[in-house]
PDB file of C-alpha atoms in Angstrom:
ATOM      1  CA  PRO A   1      10.129 -20.455   4.157  1.00  0.00           C
ATOM      2  CA  PHE A   2       7.367 -21.383   6.635  1.00  0.00           C
ATOM      3  CA  GLY A   3       6.934 -17.717   7.615  1.00  0.00           C
ATOM      4  CA  ALA A   4       6.591 -16.770   3.940  1.00  0.00           C
ATOM      5  CA  PHE A   5       3.705 -19.244   3.749  1.00  0.00           C
ATOM      6  CA  LEU A   6       2.026 -18.135   6.971  1.00  0.00           C
ATOM      7  CA  ASP A   7       2.244 -14.374   6.388  1.00  0.00           C
ATOM      8  CA  PRO A   8      -0.326 -14.217   3.540  1.00  0.00           C
ATOM      9  CA  VAL A   9      -2.529 -16.771   5.318  1.00  0.00           C
ATOM     10  CA  ALA A  10      -2.503 -14.657   8.485  1.00  0.00           C
ATOM     11  CA  ASP A  11      -3.382 -11.556   6.440  1.00  0.00           C
ATOM     12  CA  LYS A  12      -6.316 -13.356   4.810  1.00  0.00           C
ATOM     13  CA  LEU A  13      -7.590 -14.687   8.146  1.00  0.00           C
ATOM     14  CA  MET A  14      -7.342 -11.285   9.787  1.00  0.00           C
ATOM     15  CA  VAL A  15      -9.109  -9.475   6.936  1.00  0.00           C
ATOM     16  CA  SER A  16     -11.777 -12.200   6.560  1.00  0.00           C
ATOM     17  CA  THR A  17     -12.553 -12.188  10.261  1.00  0.00           C
ATOM     18  CA  ALA A  18     -12.881  -8.397  10.354  1.00  0.00           C
ATOM     19  CA  LEU A  19     -15.120  -8.384   7.260  1.00  0.00           C
ATOM     20  CA  ILE A  20     -17.417 -11.067   8.680  1.00  0.00           C
ATOM     21  CA  LEU A  21     -17.684  -9.383  12.085  1.00  0.00           C
ATOM     22  CA  LEU A  22     -18.332  -5.961  10.563  1.00  0.00           C
ATOM     23  CA  THR A  23     -20.964  -7.444   8.245  1.00  0.00           C
ATOM     24  CA  GLY A  24     -22.753  -8.818  11.308  1.00  0.00           C
ATOM     25  CA  LYS A  25     -22.553  -5.433  12.978  1.00  0.00           C
ATOM     26  CA  TYR A  26     -23.495  -3.126  10.085  1.00  0.00           C
ATOM     27  CA  GLY A  27     -25.429  -5.401   7.719  1.00  0.00           C
ATOM     28  CA  ALA A  28     -25.752  -5.013   3.964  1.00  0.00           C
ATOM     29  CA  ILE A  29     -23.686  -1.826   3.702  1.00  0.00           C
ATOM     30  CA  VAL A  30     -20.601  -3.879   4.625  1.00  0.00           C
ATOM     31  CA  ALA A  31     -21.846  -7.229   3.308  1.00  0.00           C
ATOM     32  CA  ILE A  32     -21.679  -6.158  -0.347  1.00  0.00           C
ATOM     33  CA  PRO A  33     -17.984  -5.197  -0.486  1.00  0.00           C
ATOM     34  CA  SER A  34     -17.178  -8.027   1.945  1.00  0.00           C
ATOM     35  CA  ALA A  35     -18.705 -10.620  -0.375  1.00  0.00           C
ATOM     36  CA  ILE A  36     -16.746  -9.217  -3.316  1.00  0.00           C
ATOM     37  CA  ILE A  37     -13.472  -9.176  -1.383  1.00  0.00           C
ATOM     38  CA  LEU A  38     -13.921 -12.670   0.078  1.00  0.00           C
ATOM     39  CA  ALA A  39     -14.975 -14.170  -3.269  1.00  0.00           C
ATOM     40  CA  ARG A  40     -11.869 -12.727  -4.899  1.00  0.00           C
ATOM     41  CA  GLU A  41      -9.606 -14.016  -2.135  1.00  0.00           C
ATOM     42  CA  ILE A  42     -10.970 -17.538  -2.466  1.00  0.00           C
ATOM     43  CA  SER A  43     -10.910 -17.564  -6.272  1.00  0.00           C
ATOM     44  CA  VAL A  44      -7.390 -16.131  -6.586  1.00  0.00           C
ATOM     45  CA  SER A  45      -6.082 -18.524  -3.911  1.00  0.00           C
ATOM     46  CA  ALA A  46      -7.640 -21.441  -5.800  1.00  0.00           C
ATOM     47  CA  LEU A  47      -6.201 -20.133  -9.078  1.00  0.00           C
ATOM     48  CA  ARG A  48      -2.722 -19.899  -7.562  1.00  0.00           C
ATOM     49  CA  GLU A  49      -2.916 -23.452  -6.244  1.00  0.00           C
ATOM     50  CA  TRP A  50      -4.151 -24.763  -9.588  1.00  0.00           C
ATOM     51  CA  MET A  51      -1.443 -22.879 -11.476  1.00  0.00           C
ATOM     52  CA  ALA A  52       1.162 -24.265  -9.061  1.00  0.00           C
ATOM     53  CA  SER A  53      -0.060 -27.784  -9.853  1.00  0.00           C
ATOM     54  CA  LYS A  54       0.552 -26.967 -13.538  1.00  0.00           C
ATOM     55  CA  GLY A  55       4.046 -25.659 -12.746  1.00  0.00           C
ATOM     56  CA  LYS A  56       3.038 -22.093 -13.628  1.00  0.00           C
ATOM     57  CA  ARG A  57       2.817 -20.460 -10.202  1.00  0.00           C
ATOM     58  CA  ASP A  58       5.135 -17.594 -11.220  1.00  0.00           C
ATOM     59  CA  SER A  59       2.613 -16.317 -13.769  1.00  0.00           C
ATOM     60  CA  VAL A  60       0.162 -15.522 -10.941  1.00  0.00           C
ATOM     61  CA  LYS A  61       2.581 -14.316  -8.277  1.00  0.00           C
ATOM     62  CA  VAL A  62       1.571 -11.384  -6.103  1.00  0.00           C
ATOM     63  CA  GLY A  63       1.796  -8.114  -8.000  1.00  0.00           C
ATOM     64  CA  PHE A  64       1.781  -4.454  -7.089  1.00  0.00           C
ATOM     65  CA  GLN A  65      -1.973  -4.089  -7.541  1.00  0.00           C
ATOM     66  CA  GLY A  66      -2.596  -7.029  -5.188  1.00  0.00           C
ATOM     67  CA  LYS A  67      -0.371  -5.452  -2.557  1.00  0.00           C
ATOM     68  CA  CYS A  68      -2.216  -2.144  -2.934  1.00  0.00           C
ATOM     69  CA  LYS A  69      -5.516  -3.997  -2.550  1.00  0.00           C
ATOM     70  CA  THR A  70      -4.346  -5.600   0.686  1.00  0.00           C
ATOM     71  CA  ALA A  71      -3.072  -2.320   2.126  1.00  0.00           C
ATOM     72  CA  PHE A  72      -6.199  -0.421   1.091  1.00  0.00           C
ATOM     73  CA  THR A  73      -8.508  -3.090   2.552  1.00  0.00           C
ATOM     74  CA  MET A  74      -6.606  -3.182   5.846  1.00  0.00           C
ATOM     75  CA  LEU A  75      -6.612   0.616   6.101  1.00  0.00           C
ATOM     76  CA  SER A  76     -10.363   0.829   5.458  1.00  0.00           C
ATOM     77  CA  LEU A  77     -11.040  -1.886   8.054  1.00  0.00           C
ATOM     78  CA  THR A  78      -8.831  -0.108  10.591  1.00  0.00           C
ATOM     79  CA  ILE A  79     -10.779   3.117  10.079  1.00  0.00           C
ATOM     80  CA  ILE A  80     -14.158   1.373  10.386  1.00  0.00           C
ATOM     81  CA  LEU A  81     -13.048  -0.515  13.500  1.00  0.00           C
ATOM     82  CA  ALA A  82     -11.898   2.785  15.063  1.00  0.00           C
ATOM     83  CA  VAL A  83     -15.437   4.221  15.013  1.00  0.00           C
ATOM     84  CA  PRO A  84     -17.097   3.882  18.422  1.00  0.00           C
ATOM     85  CA  ASP A  85     -20.210   1.768  18.935  1.00  0.00           C
ATOM     86  CA  GLY A  86     -23.488   3.565  18.472  1.00  0.00           C
ATOM     87  CA  TRP A  87     -22.635   5.061  15.084  1.00  0.00           C
ATOM     88  CA  THR A  88     -25.654   5.455  12.829  1.00  0.00           C
ATOM     89  CA  THR A  89     -26.216   7.205   9.535  1.00  0.00           C
ATOM     90  CA  ALA A  90     -28.197   9.824  11.486  1.00  0.00           C
ATOM     91  CA  ASN A  91     -25.043  10.939  13.330  1.00  0.00           C
ATOM     92  CA  PHE A  92     -23.316  13.891  11.743  1.00  0.00           C
ATOM     93  CA  GLY A  93     -20.394  14.272  14.135  1.00  0.00           C
ATOM     94  CA  LEU A  94     -16.739  13.406  13.670  1.00  0.00           C
ATOM     95  CA  SER A  95     -17.313   9.664  14.070  1.00  0.00           C
ATOM     96  CA  CYS A  96     -19.818   9.791  11.209  1.00  0.00           C
ATOM     97  CA  SER A  97     -17.266  11.467   8.953  1.00  0.00           C
ATOM     98  CA  VAL A  98     -14.626   8.925   9.881  1.00  0.00           C
ATOM     99  CA  MET A  99     -17.078   6.079   9.291  1.00  0.00           C
ATOM    100  CA  ASN A 100     -18.045   7.493   5.901  1.00  0.00           C
ATOM    101  CA  ILE A 101     -14.386   7.700   4.912  1.00  0.00           C
ATOM    102  CA  GLY A 102     -13.889   4.092   6.001  1.00  0.00           C
ATOM    103  CA  MET A 103     -16.960   2.926   4.070  1.00  0.00           C
ATOM    104  CA  ILE A 104     -15.953   4.771   0.912  1.00  0.00           C
ATOM    105  CA  MET A 105     -12.491   3.245   1.201  1.00  0.00           C
ATOM    106  CA  LEU A 106     -14.004  -0.219   1.702  1.00  0.00           C
ATOM    107  CA  TYR A 107     -16.052   0.135  -1.484  1.00  0.00           C
ATOM    108  CA  LEU A 108     -13.010   1.445  -3.371  1.00  0.00           C
ATOM    109  CA  SER A 109     -11.086  -1.507  -1.975  1.00  0.00           C
ATOM    110  CA  ALA A 110     -13.729  -3.839  -3.428  1.00  0.00           C
ATOM    111  CA  LEU A 111     -13.242  -2.156  -6.809  1.00  0.00           C
ATOM    112  CA  VAL A 112      -9.459  -2.583  -6.625  1.00  0.00           C
ATOM    113  CA  THR A 113     -10.106  -6.166  -5.535  1.00  0.00           C
ATOM    114  CA  VAL A 114     -12.001  -6.879  -8.742  1.00  0.00           C
ATOM    115  CA  THR A 115      -9.433  -5.204 -10.978  1.00  0.00           C
ATOM    116  CA  SER A 116      -6.469  -6.885  -9.296  1.00  0.00           C
ATOM    117  CA  GLY A 117      -8.230 -10.261  -9.430  1.00  0.00           C
ATOM    118  CA  SER A 118      -8.820  -9.799 -13.140  1.00  0.00           C
ATOM    119  CA  VAL A 119      -5.067  -9.255 -13.624  1.00  0.00           C
ATOM    120  CA  TYR A 120      -4.371 -12.712 -12.175  1.00  0.00           C
ATOM    121  CA  PHE A 121      -7.056 -14.400 -14.260  1.00  0.00           C
ATOM    122  CA  LYS A 122      -5.864 -12.623 -17.403  1.00  0.00           C
ATOM    123  CA  ALA A 123      -2.322 -13.851 -16.725  1.00  0.00           C
ATOM    124  CA  ALA A 124      -3.622 -17.396 -16.226  1.00  0.00           C
ATOM    125  CA  ALA A 125      -6.005 -17.322 -19.213  1.00  0.00           C
ATOM    126  CA  PRO A 126      -3.715 -19.174 -21.651  1.00  0.00           C
ATOM    127  CA  VAL A 127      -3.343 -22.058 -19.196  1.00  0.00           C
ATOM    128  CA  LEU A 128      -7.030 -21.978 -18.209  1.00  0.00           C
ATOM    129  CA  LEU A 129      -8.099 -22.080 -21.861  1.00  0.00           C
ATOM    130  CA  GLY A 130      -5.493 -24.673 -22.838  1.00  0.00           C
ATOM    131  CA  LYS A 131      -3.745 -22.256 -25.224  1.00  0.00           C
ATOM    132  CA  GLU A 132      -0.381 -21.972 -23.497  1.00  0.00           C
ATOM    133  CA  ASP A 133       2.797 -21.786 -25.518  1.00  0.00           C
TER     134      ASP A 133
END
Protein backbone atom coordinates (compact mmCIF):
# COMPACT_ATOMS: atom_id res chain seq x y z
CA PRO A 1 0.00 0.00 0.00
CA PHE A 2 2.72 2.53 0.92
CA GLY A 3 4.73 1.59 -2.19
CA ALA A 4 1.64 2.12 -4.36
CA PHE A 5 1.48 5.65 -2.96
CA LEU A 6 5.18 6.40 -3.35
CA ASP A 7 5.61 5.03 -6.88
CA PRO A 8 3.60 7.79 -8.66
CA VAL A 9 5.10 10.43 -6.35
CA ALA A 10 8.62 9.26 -7.21
CA ASP A 11 7.76 9.35 -10.93
CA LYS A 12 6.45 12.91 -10.63
CA LEU A 13 9.50 14.06 -8.66
CA MET A 14 11.90 12.48 -11.13
CA VAL A 15 10.15 13.93 -14.19
CA SER A 16 9.69 17.38 -12.57
CA THR A 17 13.33 17.57 -11.56
CA ALA A 18 14.53 16.61 -15.04
CA LEU A 19 12.18 19.14 -16.68
CA ILE A 20 13.32 21.96 -14.41
CA LEU A 21 17.02 21.17 -14.87
CA LEU A 22 16.68 20.86 -18.65
CA THR A 23 14.74 24.14 -18.78
CA GLY A 24 17.65 25.83 -17.01
CA LYS A 25 20.08 24.28 -19.46
CA TYR A 26 18.23 24.81 -22.76
CA GLY A 27 15.87 27.71 -22.01
CA ALA A 28 12.55 28.41 -23.69
CA ILE A 29 12.68 25.47 -26.10
CA VAL A 30 12.25 23.14 -23.11
CA ALA A 31 10.41 25.59 -20.85
CA ILE A 32 7.25 25.60 -22.99
CA PRO A 33 6.50 21.86 -22.91
CA SER A 34 7.81 21.69 -19.32
CA ALA A 35 5.30 24.31 -18.16
CA ILE A 36 2.47 22.43 -19.88
CA ILE A 37 3.51 19.09 -18.39
CA LEU A 38 4.03 20.45 -14.87
CA ALA A 39 0.75 22.41 -14.91
CA ARG A 40 -1.11 19.27 -15.91
CA GLU A 41 0.58 17.19 -13.22
CA ILE A 42 -0.36 19.67 -10.51
CA SER A 43 -3.93 20.16 -11.74
CA VAL A 44 -4.68 16.45 -12.19
CA SER A 45 -3.14 15.64 -8.79
CA ALA A 46 -5.32 18.32 -7.20
CA LEU A 47 -8.37 17.01 -9.08
CA ARG A 48 -7.72 13.48 -7.85
CA GLU A 49 -7.41 14.64 -4.25
CA TRP A 50 -10.59 16.70 -4.51
CA MET A 51 -12.48 13.82 -6.11
CA ALA A 52 -11.23 11.51 -3.35
CA SER A 53 -12.63 13.92 -0.76
CA LYS A 54 -15.99 13.60 -2.56
CA GLY A 55 -15.73 9.80 -2.54
CA LYS A 56 -15.34 9.69 -6.32
CA ARG A 57 -11.65 8.87 -6.73
CA ASP A 58 -12.38 5.90 -9.03
CA SER A 59 -13.81 8.20 -11.71
CA VAL A 60 -10.37 9.82 -12.15
CA LYS A 61 -8.14 6.79 -11.71
CA VAL A 62 -5.07 6.45 -13.91
CA GLY A 63 -6.01 5.43 -17.43
CA PHE A 64 -4.16 4.11 -20.44
CA GLN A 65 -3.59 7.56 -21.94
CA GLY A 66 -2.05 8.77 -18.67
CA LYS A 67 0.31 5.80 -18.62
CA CYS A 68 1.29 6.48 -22.23
CA LYS A 69 1.93 10.12 -21.32
CA THR A 70 4.24 9.10 -18.48
CA ALA A 71 6.16 6.62 -20.63
CA PHE A 72 6.46 9.06 -23.53
CA THR A 73 7.65 11.89 -21.25
CA MET A 74 10.24 9.67 -19.57
CA LEU A 75 11.51 8.39 -22.92
CA SER A 76 11.86 11.91 -24.33
CA LEU A 77 13.71 13.07 -21.20
CA THR A 78 16.03 10.06 -21.37
CA ILE A 79 16.89 10.89 -24.98
CA ILE A 80 17.51 14.57 -24.21
CA LEU A 81 19.64 13.72 -21.17
CA ALA A 82 21.72 11.33 -23.33
CA VAL A 83 22.90 14.17 -25.60
CA PRO A 84 26.38 15.34 -24.61
CA ASP A 85 27.03 18.87 -23.36
CA GLY A 86 27.87 21.41 -26.03
CA TRP A 87 24.91 20.60 -28.27
CA THR A 88 23.63 23.61 -30.19
CA THR A 89 21.17 24.02 -33.01
CA ALA A 90 24.17 24.73 -35.27
CA ASN A 91 25.44 21.15 -34.82
CA PHE A 92 24.35 18.79 -37.55
CA GLY A 93 25.99 15.60 -36.31
CA LEU A 94 24.45 12.54 -34.70
CA SER A 95 23.94 14.26 -31.34
CA CYS A 96 21.91 16.96 -33.07
CA SER A 97 19.65 14.34 -34.65
CA VAL A 98 19.20 12.59 -31.33
CA MET A 99 18.46 15.90 -29.62
CA ASN A 100 15.91 16.82 -32.28
CA ILE A 101 14.17 13.48 -31.81
CA GLY A 102 14.09 14.05 -28.05
CA MET A 103 12.71 17.57 -28.46
CA ILE A 104 10.02 16.47 -30.91
CA MET A 105 9.05 13.71 -28.50
CA LEU A 106 8.94 16.19 -25.61
CA TYR A 107 6.55 18.44 -27.54
CA LEU A 108 4.42 15.43 -28.53
CA SER A 109 4.47 14.42 -24.88
CA ALA A 110 3.11 17.86 -23.96
CA LEU A 111 0.30 17.33 -26.47
CA VAL A 112 -0.55 13.91 -25.01
CA THR A 113 -0.35 15.54 -21.58
CA VAL A 114 -3.08 18.01 -22.51
CA THR A 115 -5.32 15.37 -24.08
CA SER A 116 -4.92 12.92 -21.20
CA GLY A 117 -5.54 15.70 -18.67
CA SER A 118 -8.73 16.63 -20.47
CA VAL A 119 -9.93 13.01 -20.11
CA TYR A 120 -9.68 13.30 -16.32
CA PHE A 121 -11.44 16.66 -16.21
CA LYS A 122 -14.18 15.41 -18.54
CA ALA A 123 -14.72 12.41 -16.25
CA ALA A 124 -14.91 14.72 -13.23
CA ALA A 125 -17.11 17.35 -14.93
CA PRO A 126 -20.43 16.17 -13.44
CA VAL A 127 -19.01 16.42 -9.92
CA LEU A 128 -17.19 19.70 -10.66
CA LEU A 129 -20.37 21.25 -12.06
CA GLY A 130 -22.60 19.81 -9.34
CA LYS A 131 -24.59 17.72 -11.85
CA GLU A 132 -23.70 14.24 -10.63
CA ASP A 133 -26.29 11.50 -10.61
